[in-house]
Amino acid sequence: YKLFINYTMIKILVTTDFSANSKAAIKFAIKFAEQYPEVSLTFFHSYHILKPTSYSDAKFEAYEKAQKENINKKLEKFVKDVYHTSGIKPSEIHCVCRESVVAHSNIMNYAKQEGFNFISIGT
């Protein structure tokens, strides 16, 4: 029995805030995708970096760049850890981090822009 009538690739955006609830959503998505080869997962984290008032623009640029790199690494590690604890070896992990003050609109805008079919969010 095939879940999908249309055999085109199904794109799922899997969001995380690094909480236990979002870890459960990631685990569900990973196990779901393992059963259906036509499913691709993209793991997404929305963040916002506040500018300390004492920072100059140049100092903040360097700070922001370092923070972005740390956030990207944290997302990749978080997702890899969930794969590992699930006992599933990923063929490919696609992670995306985007900056925005409002997380839910950031998620929706990215999903629409990239043509995702579904969004997986933990409660």
mmCIF file of C-alpha atoms in Angstrom, residues 22-35 41 43 77-90 93:
data_model
loop_
_atom_site.group_PDB
_atom_site.id
_atom_site.type_symbol
_atom_site.label_atom_id
_atom_site.label_comp_id
_atom_site.label_asym_id
_atom_site.label_seq_id
_atom_site.Cartn_x
_atom_site.Cartn_y
_atom_site.Cartn_z
ATOM 1 C CA SER A 22 10.645 19.285 18.802
ATOM 2 C CA LYS A 23 12.995 16.318 19.209
ATOM 3 C CA ALA A 24 9.920 14.068 19.220
ATOM 4 C CA ALA A 25 8.663 15.725 16.012
ATOM 5 C CA ILE A 26 12.054 15.192 14.375
ATOM 6 C CA LYS A 27 12.096 11.542 15.454
ATOM 7 C CA PHE A 28 8.602 11.046 14.009
ATOM 8 C CA ALA A 29 9.584 12.684 10.700
ATOM 9 C CA ILE A 30 12.780 10.626 10.443
ATOM 10 C CA LYS A 31 10.929 7.352 11.012
ATOM 11 C CA PHE A 32 8.197 8.391 8.598
ATOM 12 C CA ALA A 33 10.702 9.298 5.865
ATOM 13 C CA GLU A 34 12.556 6.032 6.373
ATOM 14 C CA GLN A 35 9.404 4.162 5.321
ATOM 15 C CA LEU A 41 13.178 16.176 5.005
ATOM 16 C CA PHE A 43 15.315 20.546 9.238
ATOM 17 C CA LYS A 77 24.335 18.170 15.881
ATOM 18 C CA PHE A 78 20.795 18.120 17.268
ATOM 19 C CA VAL A 79 19.450 16.386 14.157
ATOM 20 C CA LYS A 80 22.367 13.927 13.982
ATOM 21 C CA ASP A 81 21.832 13.027 17.642
ATOM 22 C CA VAL A 82 18.154 12.279 16.978
ATOM 23 C CA TYR A 83 19.096 10.083 14.007
ATOM 24 C CA HIS A 84 21.663 8.296 16.171
ATOM 25 C CA THR A 85 19.271 7.652 19.070
ATOM 26 C CA SER A 86 16.649 6.449 16.562
ATOM 27 C CA GLY A 87 19.112 3.912 15.190
ATOM 28 C CA ILE A 88 18.765 5.294 11.680
ATOM 29 C CA LYS A 89 21.720 6.228 9.511
ATOM 30 C CA PRO A 90 20.890 9.288 7.425
ATOM 31 C CA ILE A 93 20.856 15.752 6.274
#
